[in-house]
PDB file of C-alpha atoms in Angstrom:
ATOM      1  CA  MET A   1       7.410  30.092 -14.186  1.00 44.00           C
ATOM      2  CA  PHE A   2      10.798  28.382 -13.964  1.00 43.00           C
ATOM      3  CA  ARG A   3      10.831  24.836 -15.266  1.00 44.00           C
ATOM      4  CA  PRO A   4      13.996  22.716 -15.388  1.00 46.00           C
ATOM      5  CA  MET A   5      14.965  21.397 -18.811  1.00 45.00           C
ATOM      6  CA  GLY A   6      13.933  17.866 -19.647  1.00 44.00           C
ATOM      7  CA  ARG A   7      10.920  17.580 -17.362  1.00 44.00           C
ATOM      8  CA  ARG A   8       7.459  17.365 -18.815  1.00 43.00           C
ATOM      9  CA  ARG A   9       4.558  19.304 -17.504  1.00 43.00           C
ATOM     10  CA  VAL A  10       1.691  17.209 -16.137  1.00 43.00           C
ATOM     11  CA  GLU A  11      -1.843  18.167 -17.040  1.00 42.00           C
ATOM     12  CA  THR A  12      -4.303  18.280 -14.168  1.00 39.00           C
ATOM     13  CA  GLU A  13      -6.982  16.333 -16.028  1.00 40.00           C
ATOM     14  CA  HIS A  14      -4.879  13.166 -16.204  1.00 42.00           C
ATOM     15  CA  CYS A  15      -4.061  12.740 -12.531  1.00 45.00           C
ATOM     16  CA  LEU A  16      -5.382  13.861  -9.207  1.00 43.00           C
ATOM     17  CA  LEU A  17      -3.121  16.822  -8.767  1.00 43.00           C
ATOM     18  CA  PRO A  18      -6.021  18.978  -7.501  1.00 45.00           C
ATOM     19  CA  ALA A  19      -6.442  16.563  -4.599  1.00 45.00           C
ATOM     20  CA  LEU A  20      -2.765  16.942  -3.734  1.00 41.00           C
ATOM     21  CA  LEU A  21      -3.078  20.710  -3.975  1.00 42.00           C
ATOM     22  CA  ALA A  22      -6.132  20.619  -1.715  1.00 43.00           C
ATOM     23  CA  LEU A  23      -4.076  18.708   0.844  1.00 43.00           C
ATOM     24  CA  GLY A  24      -1.601  21.554   1.001  1.00 43.00           C
ATOM     25  CA  TRP A  25       0.939  20.617  -1.636  1.00 45.00           C
ATOM     26  CA  SER A  26       2.225  23.424  -3.779  1.00 45.00           C
ATOM     27  CA  GLY A  27       5.061  23.720  -6.216  1.00 48.00           C
ATOM     28  CA  SER A  28       5.848  23.059  -9.824  1.00 49.00           C
ATOM     29  CA  ARG A  29       3.714  20.458 -11.540  1.00 50.00           C
ATOM     30  CA  THR A  30       6.393  18.311 -13.101  1.00 53.00           C
ATOM     31  CA  ALA A  31       5.987  14.590 -13.535  1.00 52.00           C
ATOM     32  CA  SER A  32       8.769  13.751 -11.066  1.00 52.00           C
ATOM     33  CA  ASN A  33       7.230  15.981  -8.365  1.00 54.00           C
ATOM     34  CA  VAL A  34       3.827  14.329  -8.827  1.00 53.00           C
ATOM     35  CA  VAL A  35       5.443  10.908  -8.497  1.00 51.00           C
ATOM     36  CA  LEU A  36       7.374  12.005  -5.388  1.00 55.00           C
ATOM     37  CA  TYR A  37       4.391  13.460  -3.532  1.00 61.00           C
ATOM     38  CA  SER A  38       1.823  10.870  -4.593  1.00 62.00           C
ATOM     39  CA  HIS A  39       4.183   8.109  -3.559  1.00 67.00           C
ATOM     40  CA  ALA A  40       4.764   9.861  -0.250  1.00 75.00           C
ATOM     41  CA  TRP A  41       1.049   9.463   0.510  1.00 78.00           C
ATOM     42  CA  ILE A  42       1.100   5.835  -0.579  1.00 78.00           C
ATOM     43  CA  PHE A  43       4.267   5.220   1.457  1.00 82.00           C
ATOM     44  CA  LEU A  44       2.655   6.704   4.579  1.00 87.00           C
ATOM     45  CA  LEU A  45      -0.527   4.653   4.131  1.00 88.00           C
ATOM     46  CA  THR A  46       1.510   1.488   3.554  1.00 88.00           C
ATOM     47  CA  LEU A  47       3.606   2.220   6.636  1.00 91.00           C
ATOM     48  CA  PHE A  48       0.414   2.762   8.667  1.00 94.00           C
ATOM     49  CA  ALA A  49      -1.001  -0.561   7.423  1.00 93.00           C
ATOM     50  CA  PHE A  50       2.325  -2.276   8.193  1.00 94.00           C
ATOM     51  CA  VAL A  51       2.327  -1.016  11.788  1.00 94.00           C
ATOM     52  CA  CYS A  52      -1.339  -1.980  12.252  1.00 94.00           C
ATOM     53  CA  TYR A  53      -0.834  -5.476  10.821  1.00 93.00           C
ATOM     54  CA  PHE A  54       2.327  -5.989  12.879  1.00 93.00           C
ATOM     55  CA  PHE A  55       0.778  -5.007  16.203  1.00 94.00           C
ATOM     56  CA  GLY A  56      -2.493  -6.754  15.356  1.00 92.00           C
ATOM     57  CA  SER A  57      -0.940 -10.077  14.351  1.00 92.00           C
ATOM     58  CA  ARG A  58       1.567  -9.934  17.221  1.00 92.00           C
ATOM     59  CA  GLY A  59      -1.194  -9.127  19.716  1.00 90.00           C
ATOM     60  CA  PHE A  60      -3.360 -11.924  18.328  1.00 90.00           C
ATOM     61  CA  TYR A  61      -0.461 -14.405  18.510  1.00 89.00           C
ATOM     62  CA  HIS A  62       0.425 -13.481  22.095  1.00 89.00           C
ATOM     63  CA  ARG A  63      -3.222 -12.997  23.167  1.00 85.00           C
ATOM     64  CA  GLN A  64      -2.685  -9.327  24.014  1.00 83.00           C
ATOM     65  CA  GLY A  65      -4.890  -6.285  23.982  1.00 77.00           C
ATOM     66  CA  ARG A  66      -6.768  -4.802  21.091  1.00 86.00           C
ATOM     67  CA  TYR A  67      -5.521  -6.932  18.258  1.00 89.00           C
ATOM     68  CA  LEU A  68      -8.840  -6.795  16.395  1.00 90.00           C
ATOM     69  CA  LEU A  69      -8.708  -2.999  16.355  1.00 92.00           C
ATOM     70  CA  TYR A  70      -5.206  -3.009  14.866  1.00 94.00           C
ATOM     71  CA  LEU A  71      -6.053  -5.711  12.337  1.00 93.00           C
ATOM     72  CA  GLY A  72      -9.239  -3.856  11.376  1.00 93.00           C
ATOM     73  CA  LEU A  73      -7.366  -0.575  10.881  1.00 95.00           C
ATOM     74  CA  GLY A  74      -4.765  -2.344   8.751  1.00 94.00           C
ATOM     75  CA  ILE A  75      -7.481  -3.938   6.638  1.00 94.00           C
ATOM     76  CA  LEU A  76      -9.252  -0.590   6.200  1.00 95.00           C
ATOM     77  CA  ALA A  77      -6.010   1.123   5.154  1.00 94.00           C
ATOM     78  CA  ASP A  78      -5.243  -1.701   2.731  1.00 91.00           C
ATOM     79  CA  ILE A  79      -8.737  -1.692   1.215  1.00 92.00           C
ATOM     80  CA  PHE A  80      -8.644   2.104   0.901  1.00 91.00           C
ATOM     81  CA  MET A  81      -5.309   1.932  -0.939  1.00 87.00           C
ATOM     82  CA  ALA A  82      -6.532  -0.828  -3.255  1.00 85.00           C
ATOM     83  CA  ILE A  83      -9.738   1.018  -4.163  1.00 88.00           C
ATOM     84  CA  ALA A  84      -8.014   4.400  -4.396  1.00 83.00           C
ATOM     85  CA  ALA A  85      -5.308   3.003  -6.674  1.00 78.00           C
ATOM     86  CA  SER A  86      -7.819   1.287  -8.957  1.00 80.00           C
ATOM     87  CA  LEU A  87      -9.968   4.431  -9.183  1.00 81.00           C
ATOM     88  CA  ARG A  88      -6.852   6.625  -9.589  1.00 72.00           C
ATOM     89  CA  ILE A  89      -7.631   8.628  -6.460  1.00 73.00           C
ATOM     90  CA  LEU A  90      -4.046   7.967  -5.397  1.00 67.00           C
ATOM     91  CA  PRO A  91      -1.990   8.449  -8.558  1.00 60.00           C
ATOM     92  CA  VAL A  92       0.407   5.536  -8.768  1.00 60.00           C
ATOM     93  CA  ARG A  93       1.766   6.130 -12.269  1.00 63.00           C
ATOM     94  CA  VAL A  94       2.809   9.037 -14.387  1.00 64.00           C
ATOM     95  CA  PRO A  95       0.021   9.734 -16.919  1.00 63.00           C
ATOM     96  CA  GLY A  96       0.548   7.693 -20.047  1.00 66.00           C
ATOM     97  CA  GLU A  97       2.219   4.755 -18.306  1.00 70.00           C
ATOM     98  CA  ALA A  98       0.549   1.375 -18.533  1.00 72.00           C
ATOM     99  CA  ILE A  99       0.034  -0.994 -15.608  1.00 75.00           C
ATOM    100  CA  PRO A 100       3.005  -3.408 -15.650  1.00 81.00           C
ATOM    101  CA  TYR A 101       1.055  -6.682 -15.838  1.00 82.00           C
ATOM    102  CA  GLY A 102       3.985  -8.275 -17.691  1.00 86.00           C
ATOM    103  CA  SER A 103       6.367  -7.720 -14.781  1.00 89.00           C
ATOM    104  CA  VAL A 104       7.023 -10.717 -12.541  1.00 92.00           C
ATOM    105  CA  LEU A 105       7.874  -8.377  -9.659  1.00 92.00           C
ATOM    106  CA  PHE A 106       4.534  -6.549 -10.025  1.00 91.00           C
ATOM    107  CA  LEU A 107       2.634  -9.847 -10.083  1.00 93.00           C
ATOM    108  CA  ILE A 108       4.473 -11.028  -6.944  1.00 95.00           C
ATOM    109  CA  HIS A 109       3.645  -7.711  -5.256  1.00 92.00           C
ATOM    110  CA  MET A 110      -0.041  -7.908  -6.174  1.00 90.00           C
ATOM    111  CA  THR A 111      -0.404 -11.600  -5.318  1.00 94.00           C
ATOM    112  CA  THR A 112       1.267 -11.425  -1.913  1.00 95.00           C
ATOM    113  CA  ALA A 113      -0.307  -8.121  -0.857  1.00 92.00           C
ATOM    114  CA  LEU A 114      -3.806  -9.254  -1.847  1.00 92.00           C
ATOM    115  CA  ALA A 115      -3.342 -12.702  -0.283  1.00 94.00           C
ATOM    116  CA  GLY A 116      -2.251 -11.070   2.968  1.00 93.00           C
ATOM    117  CA  MET A 117      -5.093  -8.545   2.940  1.00 92.00           C
ATOM    118  CA  PHE A 118      -7.776 -11.151   2.232  1.00 94.00           C
ATOM    119  CA  GLY A 119      -6.164 -13.538   4.722  1.00 94.00           C
ATOM    120  CA  PHE A 120      -6.302 -10.914   7.469  1.00 93.00           C
ATOM    121  CA  LEU A 121      -9.894 -10.114   6.500  1.00 94.00           C
ATOM    122  CA  ALA A 122     -10.831 -13.810   6.752  1.00 94.00           C
ATOM    123  CA  VAL A 123      -9.118 -14.120  10.155  1.00 92.00           C
ATOM    124  CA  VAL A 124     -10.899 -11.051  11.549  1.00 91.00           C
ATOM    125  CA  LEU A 125     -14.295 -12.230  10.282  1.00 93.00           C
ATOM    126  CA  TYR A 126     -13.683 -15.727  11.661  1.00 92.00           C
ATOM    127  CA  VAL A 127     -12.709 -14.383  15.094  1.00 90.00           C
ATOM    128  CA  TRP A 128     -15.682 -11.990  15.172  1.00 89.00           C
ATOM    129  CA  ILE A 129     -18.122 -14.751  14.220  1.00 91.00           C
ATOM    130  CA  LYS A 130     -16.725 -17.360  16.624  1.00 89.00           C
ATOM    131  CA  GLY A 131     -16.134 -14.908  19.472  1.00 85.00           C
ATOM    132  CA  ARG A 132     -12.906 -13.143  20.270  1.00 78.00           C
ATOM    133  CA  HIS A 133     -12.532 -14.672  23.743  1.00 80.00           C
ATOM    134  CA  ARG A 134     -12.119 -18.198  22.395  1.00 84.00           C
ATOM    135  CA  ASP A 135      -8.736 -19.787  21.814  1.00 83.00           C
ATOM    136  CA  PHE A 136      -7.599 -20.063  18.178  1.00 86.00           C
ATOM    137  CA  PRO A 137      -4.147 -21.721  18.309  1.00 87.00           C
ATOM    138  CA  ARG A 138      -3.850 -22.597  14.593  1.00 89.00           C
ATOM    139  CA  CYS A 139      -5.327 -19.297  13.506  1.00 89.00           C
ATOM    140  CA  ARG A 140      -2.915 -17.410  15.769  1.00 88.00           C
ATOM    141  CA  ARG A 141       0.105 -19.214  14.312  1.00 89.00           C
ATOM    142  CA  LEU A 142      -1.167 -18.743  10.754  1.00 89.00           C
ATOM    143  CA  THR A 143      -1.656 -15.015  11.244  1.00 89.00           C
ATOM    144  CA  TYR A 144       1.712 -14.278  12.837  1.00 88.00           C
ATOM    145  CA  ARG A 145       3.933 -16.748  11.009  1.00 91.00           C
ATOM    146  CA  LEU A 146       2.390 -16.774   7.531  1.00 92.00           C
ATOM    147  CA  LEU A 147      -0.069 -13.967   6.759  1.00 92.00           C
ATOM    148  CA  PHE A 148       1.982 -11.072   8.080  1.00 92.00           C
ATOM    149  CA  PRO A 149       5.234 -12.119   6.336  1.00 94.00           C
ATOM    150  CA  VAL A 150       3.380 -12.763   3.056  1.00 95.00           C
ATOM    151  CA  TRP A 151       1.703  -9.347   3.181  1.00 93.00           C
ATOM    152  CA  ALA A 152       4.986  -7.693   4.235  1.00 93.00           C
ATOM    153  CA  VAL A 153       6.759  -9.090   1.141  1.00 95.00           C
ATOM    154  CA  GLY A 154       4.157  -7.491  -1.134  1.00 92.00           C
ATOM    155  CA  ALA A 155       4.227  -4.194   0.739  1.00 91.00           C
ATOM    156  CA  THR A 156       8.038  -4.110   0.759  1.00 92.00           C
ATOM    157  CA  ILE A 157       8.192  -4.605  -3.009  1.00 91.00           C
ATOM    158  CA  ALA A 158       5.792  -1.687  -3.457  1.00 86.00           C
ATOM    159  CA  ILE A 159       7.732   0.537  -1.034  1.00 86.00           C
ATOM    160  CA  PHE A 160      11.043  -0.159  -2.787  1.00 88.00           C
ATOM    161  CA  ASN A 161       9.464   0.542  -6.174  1.00 85.00           C
ATOM    162  CA  PHE A 162       7.920   3.796  -4.895  1.00 81.00           C
ATOM    163  CA  ALA A 163      11.244   4.908  -3.394  1.00 82.00           C
ATOM    164  CA  SER A 164      13.193   4.083  -6.548  1.00 84.00           C
ATOM    165  CA  ARG A 165      10.690   5.969  -8.702  1.00 80.00           C
ATOM    166  CA  ALA A 166      10.527   8.971  -6.412  1.00 76.00           C
ATOM    167  CA  PHE A 167      14.249   9.412  -5.837  1.00 81.00           C
ATOM    168  CA  PHE A 168      15.948   7.820  -8.859  1.00 84.00           C
ATOM    169  CA  GLN A 169      13.175   7.893 -11.529  1.00 81.00           C
ATOM    170  CA  VAL A 170      13.694   4.137 -11.996  1.00 84.00           C
ATOM    171  CA  ASN A 171      10.734   1.764 -12.126  1.00 84.00           C
ATOM    172  CA  LEU A 172      11.770  -1.585 -10.616  1.00 87.00           C
ATOM    173  CA  TYR A 173       8.894  -3.313 -12.385  1.00 86.00           C
ATOM    174  CA  ASP A 174      10.662  -2.658 -15.713  1.00 84.00           C
ATOM    175  CA  PHE A 175      13.627  -4.842 -14.710  1.00 83.00           C
ATOM    176  CA  LEU A 176      11.840  -8.046 -13.654  1.00 79.00           C
TER     177      LEU A 176
END
């Protein structure tokens, strides 16, 4: 099997490469390829959550359509990514790398993304309990003007880090 010089081979026991292979991915098992394809899945899930949160918070703010459906789908995608990343179902690091808890950028990403996710969850539960046909002027402004931008900052940091790792093999969390 041809392997370019300078790339290490990734063992299947240390990451979820079999799951990627089961999803139809094939090719050489180098560390950079694992990072590229695993981050592609994370990028797509983050993009899906972004679209759901955008249309959900915009629909809630303007009192349009199925905003609870969009917000619920965004919350489910976000919770799935959080659980999958913590259980290493979605590989987010090359095996052997530590979680960058010392990075300010990583802490900003985690804080804003989790605050947005739990904020959206609280809004959806509040609206479901009180009744979705009632008027929630403060809650509508909070969701559209605060929660979505806060969550988007955290998601954007993660997307830029994933793109830099996948295409340039540079971890942004190492710089800040």
